[in-house]
Amino acid sequence: MADVINFFSDFFYNNPYGQVAFPFVKIFAILIPLLLAVAYLTYAERKVIGAMQLRKGPNVVGPFGLLQPIADAVKLLFKETILPAGANKIVFIMAPMLTFVLAMIGWAVIPFNATLVLADINVGILYLFAISSLGVYGVIMAGWASNSKYPFLGALRSAAQMVSYEVSMGFVIISVLLLVGSLNLSDIVMAQQGSYGIFSWFWLPMLPMFVIFFISILAETNRSPFDLPEGESELVAGFFVEYSSMPFALFFLGEYANMILMSAMTAILFLGGWLPPFDIAPFTWIPGPIWLFAKIALVLFCFLWVRATFPRYRYDQLMRLGWKVFLPFSLFWVVLTAGVLVAFDMVPNS
Amino acid sequence: MILQGLAFYLFASITVAAGVMVVTSRNPVHSVLFLILAFFNAAGLFVLMGAEFLAMILVVVYVGAVAVLFLFVVMMLDINFVQMREGFLQYLPLGAMIGLILLVELVLIGGAWVVSPEAGGLAAVPAVPAGELHNTRAIGNVLYTDYVYLFQAAGLILLVAMIGAIVLTLRQRAGVRRQSIAEQTARTRAEAVEVKEVSTGSGV
């Protein structure tokens, strides 16, 4: 065993080919578990919603229906890819690829524990914010390139919705950054380490912002109750009506990967990232990444819970909530946070 | 070093190519998409120069917000491409003349270009010594102290532009039924529901 580890560490750190290959190995070490997580998130969603509606959910394919996501993937893979005759071919094919890629590259900056991070960049949180604000392009391009009415309406809705909620998300992030004094994601997590364990994390002092952020990420990922871009009751399936087979699967994977990415962002900003809830023996035995995954899973469960609970918002109410409620309130909270920090002389890294 | 050089030429050539495509592509939506590509590669160039904060802000503000609204508007335009290309030859002399004038002006300006004599001195002594602070903090230190009045002035100009846009587009129409959330939630059962005793066969 030690020989094998020695061989690999020697190869990756000292061999020139190994040094080139090492980043790719790290990228795959993040992406492959991520794709598996996406597949099983769809399974979890069906099981959780099934349980909430007193149904069984998938239970036929494999033990407890565990092979259902694999079966779905294979089914989509073998379907025919249809390019509508009036579609703008290149943009039509690029849109799902863009959505999928954007959902993947955000993971480059997520810190799994104090040292385990692919790219530890100084502006990590801004990078994540930029990536999430690009997500709207996949939807708009798909809607426009389909050259069809329902996708176009879905795309327009989505563009307006995602731009609106991004603004209040930006203010939430600023108010958290005021407490940290750094844009680095590892610094944000370390700033939440305090003597009160779970009560030092930012969810408590920033409770209203935590709630606003959670609601905003629901809107940002087009999840119910804000899933108007794909509102099947009026738009058939919204912006991806014309997609089939693998392009459709890429949209699907992208949406769920985005959910996981946004949950990771919530865990890092408000739930202490990889930190254990209490800094005492049984909790500190469990390694940091496991805590991070547990927190991500908690937020994801809330995503599914909300979906099973709330009816879809009306579009004007959605816009009102974003612009007239969240935006003024989060702006006020930024000013309040800054005022308190300056008044009590608690500005970090000043 | 070689990798950085390669990345620079990759980003730079894509930026220039995308810029050319913005003005030459026939479909305006493609133009906007190429514009986004150009923004994106400009952000890459910023990263190569070590200005990662500017790069991210470029992506968040221009790509994430401005270009979305741009694309939004361009997509909704109903453009007849055949009609647009009509009379190309007719307008060609005029267009060529304007282009020529602009070219001559550019050459004249370029010929008389003098780099400010203070610029070299300023570049030699940066406001914040390199490597001590990362540039997010360095920008903040300069922007909110030395240039705070200019910064506020820029904010005021944007505010005026915003108010102007609202004033220009706001229309007060009579007879529009608006939803007042406060009024709705303040309703009580007494004013919303009326119970009437209806005798059988007579109606209300």
XYZ file of C-alpha atoms in Angstrom:
554
model
C 0.000 0.000 0.000
C 2.717 2.464 1.001
C 4.588 1.572 -2.196
C 1.573 2.446 -4.300
C 1.106 5.809 -2.536
C 4.826 6.528 -2.882
C 4.723 5.672 -6.562
C 1.806 8.014 -7.224
C 3.116 10.911 -5.132
C 6.496 10.579 -6.870
C 4.790 10.476 -10.290
C 2.529 13.460 -9.692
C 5.013 15.704 -7.913
C 8.357 14.918 -9.573
C 7.672 13.483 -13.023
C 7.070 16.278 -15.612
C 4.265 14.290 -17.276
C 2.777 13.645 -13.870
C 2.795 17.360 -13.075
C 0.848 18.042 -16.251
C -1.568 15.192 -15.552
C -2.156 16.041 -11.881
C -4.665 18.899 -12.399
C -6.704 16.667 -14.704
C -6.729 13.910 -12.082
C -7.962 16.427 -9.509
C -10.652 17.731 -11.871
C -11.933 14.205 -12.503
C -11.828 13.478 -8.779
C -14.341 16.328 -8.342
C -16.460 15.872 -11.480
C -17.148 12.141 -11.363
C -18.554 12.132 -7.805
C -20.467 15.293 -8.758
C -22.143 13.613 -11.735
C -23.009 10.616 -9.572
C -24.442 13.008 -6.986
C -26.527 14.663 -9.707
C -27.879 11.287 -10.822
C -28.802 10.310 -7.283
C -30.245 13.758 -6.533
C -32.936 13.006 -9.115
C -33.552 9.711 -7.326
C -33.637 11.464 -3.941
C -36.055 14.037 -5.305
C -38.498 11.394 -6.470
C -38.183 9.445 -3.235
C -38.576 12.510 -0.971
C -41.530 13.921 -2.881
C -43.012 10.439 -3.045
C -42.771 10.097 0.730
C -44.290 13.556 1.253
C -47.219 12.625 -0.988
C -47.637 9.187 0.604
C -46.346 7.352 -2.471
C -43.425 4.974 -2.777
C -41.414 6.709 -5.486
C -39.163 4.646 -7.785
C -38.872 1.133 -6.318
C -38.771 -1.294 -9.234
C -35.368 -0.947 -10.961
C -32.770 -2.515 -8.667
C -32.958 -2.702 -4.865
C -35.119 0.191 -3.544
C -35.181 1.519 -7.122
C -31.513 2.531 -6.769
C -30.728 1.824 -10.423
C -33.544 4.117 -11.640
C -31.215 7.093 -12.463
C -28.969 4.767 -14.507
C -32.002 3.464 -16.399
C -33.179 7.036 -17.079
C -29.737 8.058 -18.328
C -29.507 5.055 -20.666
C -33.007 5.755 -21.975
C -32.129 9.378 -22.785
C -28.827 8.341 -24.330
C -30.476 6.016 -26.851
C -33.207 8.396 -27.919
C -33.004 10.257 -31.184
C -31.606 13.787 -31.132
C -34.053 15.982 -32.978
C -33.017 19.297 -34.504
C -36.122 21.334 -35.358
C -36.127 22.483 -38.996
C -36.482 26.181 -38.156
C -33.920 26.127 -35.361
C -30.673 28.037 -35.413
C -28.532 24.878 -35.357
C -25.283 26.066 -33.785
C -26.870 28.106 -31.004
C -29.418 25.347 -30.442
C -26.671 22.809 -29.754
C -24.443 25.220 -27.838
C -27.119 26.185 -25.296
C -27.319 22.871 -23.369
C -23.540 22.495 -23.523
C -23.135 25.962 -22.021
C -25.613 25.220 -19.230
C -23.832 21.992 -18.366
C -20.317 23.456 -18.475
C -21.282 26.441 -16.324
C -22.752 24.148 -13.695
C -19.464 22.200 -13.620
C -16.811 24.954 -13.587
C -18.150 26.591 -10.434
C -16.797 23.615 -8.479
C -13.221 24.690 -9.199
C -13.216 27.093 -6.244
C -15.301 25.173 -3.679
C -13.083 24.356 -0.662
C -13.769 20.866 0.739
C -11.600 21.512 3.772
C -8.844 23.901 4.819
C -6.383 22.551 2.238
C -8.498 20.534 -0.207
C -9.456 22.973 -2.955
C -8.731 22.862 -6.687
C -8.185 26.611 -7.220
C -7.774 28.739 -4.101
C -8.324 32.131 -5.758
C -8.624 35.438 -3.921
C -11.938 36.385 -5.504
C -13.581 32.962 -5.112
C -17.005 34.239 -4.119
C -17.068 36.709 -7.011
C -16.126 33.876 -9.362
C -19.071 31.812 -8.104
C -21.375 34.819 -8.443
C -20.148 35.435 -11.997
C -20.670 31.784 -12.948
C -24.182 31.737 -11.527
C -25.052 34.949 -13.373
C -23.948 33.363 -16.650
C -26.434 30.512 -16.235
C -29.141 32.651 -17.819
C -27.416 32.459 -21.221
C -28.069 28.748 -21.611
C -31.763 29.396 -21.115
C -32.004 32.473 -23.373
C -30.001 30.854 -26.165
C -32.123 27.709 -25.993
C -35.332 29.705 -26.090
C -34.280 31.863 -28.983
C -32.618 29.155 -31.080
C -35.638 26.848 -30.851
C -37.567 29.352 -32.988
C -40.815 28.435 -31.325
C -43.283 30.302 -29.126
C -43.259 28.430 -25.828
C -39.474 28.205 -25.483
C -39.159 31.887 -26.335
C -41.662 32.926 -23.678
C -39.931 30.671 -21.164
C -36.567 32.192 -22.022
C -37.863 35.746 -21.614
C -39.348 34.925 -18.243
C -36.172 33.277 -17.124
C -33.959 36.182 -18.217
C -36.035 38.697 -16.262
C -36.284 36.427 -13.237
C -32.621 35.505 -12.949
C -31.404 39.087 -13.427
C -33.838 40.311 -10.752
C -32.874 37.829 -8.077
C -29.182 38.185 -8.768
C -29.296 41.755 -7.474
C -30.508 40.810 -4.017
C -28.147 37.814 -3.998
C -25.292 40.239 -4.611
C -26.315 42.318 -1.603
C -26.576 39.230 0.594
C -23.061 38.240 -0.424
C -21.790 41.776 0.286
C -23.256 41.759 3.788
C -21.537 38.427 4.507
C -18.281 39.744 3.061
C -18.452 42.729 5.409
C -18.199 40.289 8.319
C -15.308 38.393 6.728
C -13.139 41.068 5.140
C -12.055 38.788 2.290
C -13.433 37.387 -0.966
C -11.668 34.061 -0.524
C -14.020 31.145 0.163
C -11.633 29.484 2.647
C -11.381 32.770 4.558
C -15.176 33.004 4.620
C -15.382 29.568 6.239
C -12.550 30.254 8.680
C -14.212 33.527 9.760
C -17.157 31.439 10.985
C -14.975 29.411 13.344
C -15.824 30.613 16.838
C -16.129 29.364 20.376
C -19.896 28.750 20.050
C -19.623 26.171 17.267
C -22.832 26.072 15.258
C -23.985 29.377 16.785
C -20.934 31.258 15.500
C -21.814 30.461 11.903
C -23.269 33.311 9.891
C -26.779 31.853 9.663
C -27.555 33.211 13.135
C -26.275 36.820 12.999
C -27.413 37.040 9.362
C -30.667 35.114 9.741
C -32.799 37.375 7.472
C -30.061 37.264 4.821
C -29.912 33.474 5.095
C -33.636 33.266 4.367
C -33.397 35.749 1.464
C -30.413 33.896 0.040
C -32.183 30.567 0.169
C -35.262 31.959 -1.584
C -33.066 33.709 -4.151
C -31.204 30.525 -5.039
C -34.557 28.834 -5.624
C -35.314 31.580 -8.157
C -31.795 31.526 -9.565
C -31.903 27.786 -10.303
C -35.479 28.032 -11.676
C -36.789 25.651 -9.068
C -40.324 25.592 -7.779
C -42.078 27.714 -6.555
C -40.225 29.938 -9.054
C -40.097 27.466 -11.964
C -42.027 29.763 -14.300
C -39.480 29.458 -17.147
C -40.535 25.834 -17.463
C -44.060 26.201 -16.068
C -45.585 23.131 -17.691
C -49.152 24.193 -16.988
C -48.927 27.201 -19.319
C -45.696 26.823 -21.335
C -45.712 23.026 -21.899
C -42.146 22.710 -20.585
C -40.788 26.194 -21.178
C -37.422 26.779 -22.741
C -36.541 23.143 -23.458
C -39.722 22.038 -25.214
C -37.849 21.409 -28.465
C -34.999 19.460 -26.907
C -34.731 15.702 -26.850
C -32.246 13.001 -25.959
C -28.747 14.109 -24.865
C -29.238 17.894 -25.251
C -32.249 17.563 -22.972
C -30.217 15.420 -20.562
C -27.525 18.104 -20.455
C -30.118 20.715 -19.421
C -31.416 18.338 -16.821
C -27.950 17.555 -15.435
C -27.046 21.231 -15.542
C -30.091 22.220 -13.509
C -29.408 19.636 -10.809
C -25.667 20.336 -10.736
C -26.551 24.015 -10.312
C -28.768 23.105 -7.377
C -25.864 21.298 -5.732
C -23.485 24.189 -6.479
C -25.880 26.738 -4.989
C -26.366 24.525 -1.926
C -22.598 24.367 -1.529
C -22.511 28.164 -1.745
C -25.144 28.399 0.998
C -23.216 25.915 3.139
C -20.021 27.950 2.751
C -21.560 31.387 3.272
C -23.925 30.602 6.134
C -23.467 27.087 7.483
C -19.750 27.070 8.237
C -18.533 25.050 5.225
C -16.440 22.118 6.446
C -16.510 23.120 10.155
C -18.047 20.662 12.622
C -21.082 22.007 14.541
C -19.257 21.741 17.875
C -15.513 21.708 18.378
C -15.556 18.699 20.743
C -14.576 15.059 20.418
C -17.248 13.059 18.558
C -17.841 15.846 16.034
C -14.201 16.557 15.266
C -13.536 12.862 14.431
C -15.608 13.206 11.289
C -13.495 14.743 8.489
C -14.365 18.174 7.088
C -15.578 17.151 3.616
C -18.204 14.884 5.210
C -19.558 17.851 7.184
C -19.669 19.917 3.999
C -21.571 17.160 2.174
C -23.989 16.835 5.091
C -24.724 20.568 4.967
C -25.141 20.490 1.184
C -27.537 17.570 1.586
C -29.512 19.521 4.204
C -29.973 22.504 1.876
C -30.844 20.170 -1.026
C -33.487 18.517 1.110
C -35.007 21.955 1.681
C -35.070 22.440 -2.126
C -37.104 19.242 -2.496
C -39.258 20.012 0.528
C -40.179 23.404 -0.931
C -41.030 21.783 -4.247
C -43.414 19.351 -2.598
C -45.015 22.059 -0.479
C -45.593 25.329 -2.331
C -47.696 26.155 -5.387
C -46.074 28.067 -8.248
C -45.822 31.859 -7.898
C -47.653 34.170 -10.229
C -45.181 36.039 -12.420
C -45.983 39.574 -11.239
C -45.779 38.419 -7.620
C -42.386 36.918 -8.326
C -41.110 40.224 -9.711
C -42.656 42.150 -6.839
C -40.964 39.905 -4.275
C -37.573 40.339 -5.931
C -37.581 44.068 -6.582
C -39.884 45.519 -3.947
C -39.213 43.279 -0.945
C -35.824 41.558 -1.195
C -33.863 44.357 -2.848
C -34.734 47.187 -0.393
C -34.440 44.878 2.587
C -31.064 43.435 1.635
C -29.779 46.932 0.805
C -30.924 48.102 4.237
C -29.210 45.101 5.813
C -25.902 45.902 4.075
C -26.033 49.446 5.470
C -27.014 48.134 8.904
C -24.194 45.577 8.973
C -21.648 48.144 7.865
C -22.962 50.640 10.436
C -22.795 48.150 13.293
C -19.291 47.019 12.314
C -18.018 50.595 12.190
C -19.864 51.748 15.332
C -18.502 48.927 17.494
C -15.103 49.028 15.817
C -15.371 45.402 14.653
C -14.385 45.845 10.988
C -12.314 42.762 10.079
C -8.799 43.125 8.598
C -8.938 46.921 8.813
C 5.956 31.729 -18.747
C 5.356 29.910 -22.051
C 1.915 28.890 -20.843
C 1.073 32.502 -19.970
C 2.245 33.690 -23.366
C 0.140 31.056 -25.110
C -2.871 31.960 -23.007
C -2.369 35.645 -23.826
C -2.293 35.029 -27.572
C -5.288 32.693 -27.296
C -7.402 35.225 -25.401
C -6.205 38.177 -27.468
C -6.834 36.521 -30.833
C -10.300 35.300 -29.788
C -11.140 38.798 -28.496
C -10.148 40.404 -31.793
C -11.851 37.736 -33.894
C -15.038 37.993 -31.839
C -14.907 41.787 -32.162
C -14.706 41.477 -35.933
C -17.605 39.026 -35.924
C -19.715 41.467 -33.853
C -19.698 43.983 -36.688
C -19.740 41.559 -39.617
C -22.239 38.869 -38.666
C -25.605 39.208 -40.378
C -27.797 38.117 -37.495
C -27.911 40.695 -34.656
C -28.379 37.973 -32.029
C -25.149 36.352 -33.220
C -23.514 39.770 -32.924
C -24.509 40.016 -29.269
C -23.308 36.467 -28.600
C -19.937 37.321 -30.161
C -19.841 40.477 -28.033
C -20.259 38.286 -24.967
C -17.425 36.072 -26.165
C -15.254 39.177 -26.565
C -16.097 40.338 -23.006
C -15.270 36.922 -21.685
C -11.853 36.819 -23.306
C -11.136 40.369 -22.144
C -11.804 39.081 -18.632
C -9.268 36.329 -19.342
C -6.715 38.999 -20.319
C -7.384 40.818 -17.039
C -6.710 37.609 -15.120
C -3.407 37.192 -16.963
C -2.410 40.705 -15.858
C -3.175 39.806 -12.238
C -6.282 42.007 -12.065
C -8.633 39.217 -11.014
C -11.113 41.581 -9.313
C -11.607 43.590 -12.506
C -11.980 40.365 -14.481
C -14.751 39.077 -12.226
C -16.536 42.444 -12.163
C -16.364 42.559 -15.957
C -18.062 39.174 -16.137
C -20.653 39.944 -13.432
C -21.622 43.408 -14.690
C -21.157 43.284 -18.447
C -21.715 39.643 -19.280
C -24.114 38.803 -16.460
C -26.334 41.878 -16.553
C -25.763 44.391 -19.368
C -25.400 41.869 -22.184
C -28.423 39.899 -20.947
C -30.623 42.973 -21.315
C -28.988 43.696 -24.649
C -29.723 40.190 -25.901
C -33.220 40.504 -24.487
C -33.927 43.577 -26.603
C -32.211 42.348 -29.761
C -34.095 39.029 -29.653
C -37.412 40.833 -29.566
C -36.629 43.085 -32.542
C -38.529 42.013 -35.594
C -35.965 42.533 -38.309
C -36.509 41.757 -41.949
C -33.061 40.798 -43.215
C -33.955 41.053 -46.894
C -35.239 44.560 -46.424
C -32.169 45.467 -44.396
C -29.801 44.510 -47.210
C -31.802 46.425 -49.813
C -30.121 49.509 -51.219
C -26.664 48.418 -50.067
C -25.046 49.747 -53.282
C -27.053 52.946 -53.122
C -25.691 53.862 -49.711
C -22.202 52.490 -50.331
C -20.582 55.801 -51.470
C -21.953 57.657 -48.439
C -20.865 54.913 -46.039
C -17.430 54.699 -47.628
C -17.006 58.449 -47.293
C -17.911 58.446 -43.588
C -15.527 55.556 -43.057
C -12.769 57.394 -44.868
C -13.280 60.556 -42.785
C -13.161 58.539 -39.571
C -9.991 56.783 -40.753
C -8.298 60.105 -41.561
C -9.299 61.475 -38.154
C -7.947 58.406 -36.409
C -4.657 58.656 -38.292
C -4.358 62.361 -37.437
C -5.040 61.700 -33.753
C -2.705 58.727 -33.732
C 0.042 60.807 -35.366
C -0.239 63.586 -32.805
C -0.487 61.190 -29.842
C 1.644 62.271 -26.879
C 1.836 60.099 -23.799
C 1.401 62.267 -20.717
C 4.843 63.001 -19.284
C 3.599 62.178 -15.773
C 2.299 58.730 -16.734
C 5.720 57.094 -16.756
C 6.484 58.431 -13.294
C 3.104 57.278 -11.947
C 3.549 53.784 -13.388
C 7.006 53.528 -11.854
C 5.630 54.291 -8.374
C 2.313 52.447 -8.005
C -0.097 53.733 -5.348
C 0.100 50.360 -3.652
C 3.391 48.454 -3.798
C 2.914 45.319 -5.864
C 2.659 42.011 -4.030
C 1.728 43.507 -0.659
C -2.034 43.639 -1.067
C -4.286 41.784 -3.418
C -5.815 44.094 -5.921
C -9.391 44.046 -4.550
C -8.111 45.761 -1.424
C -5.746 48.001 -3.390
C -8.599 49.276 -5.588
C -10.758 49.873 -2.532
C -7.990 51.787 -0.759
C -7.556 54.161 -3.685
C -11.187 54.410 -4.808
C -12.700 55.356 -1.449
C -9.949 57.770 -0.361
C -8.163 59.678 -3.146
C -10.933 59.425 -5.714
C -13.986 59.434 -3.486
C -15.488 62.611 -5.041
C -15.075 61.266 -8.575
C -16.574 57.990 -7.430
C -19.576 59.771 -5.928
C -19.923 61.891 -9.069
C -20.047 58.738 -11.199
C -22.733 57.386 -8.892
C -24.760 60.582 -9.238
C -24.511 60.491 -13.029
C -25.818 56.924 -13.027
C -28.629 57.924 -10.697
C -29.627 60.775 -13.016
C -29.555 58.369 -15.978
C -31.775 55.947 -14.092
C -34.292 58.599 -13.109
C -34.259 59.873 -16.692
C -35.052 56.408 -18.051
C -37.922 56.026 -15.602
C -39.332 59.493 -16.382
C -39.146 58.855 -20.130
C -40.962 55.530 -19.985
C -43.472 56.094 -17.185
C -47.005 56.495 -18.502
C -49.900 57.358 -16.244
C -53.001 55.887 -17.810
C -56.485 56.229 -16.484
C -58.586 53.176 -15.877
C -55.757 50.721 -15.128
C -56.651 48.157 -12.498
C -53.681 47.722 -10.213
C -53.140 45.179 -7.511
C -52.523 46.740 -4.120
C -51.043 44.061 -1.891
C -51.508 46.134 1.283
C -55.184 46.664 0.503
C -55.656 42.968 -0.221
C -54.070 41.738 2.967
C -55.873 44.360 5.050
C -59.269 43.040 3.966
C -61.366 41.468 6.675
C -64.101 38.906 6.415
C -66.731 41.525 7.233
C -66.036 43.620 4.140
C -65.360 40.755 1.749
C -68.246 38.377 2.417
C -71.896 39.091 2.863
C -74.245 36.378 4.041
C -77.752 36.602 2.711
C -80.775 34.596 3.623
C -82.264 33.438 0.311
C -85.746 32.058 0.354
C -86.235 29.031 -1.849
C -87.281 29.721 -5.418
C -86.901 33.520 -5.349
C -83.195 34.089 -6.078
C -81.021 36.871 -4.664
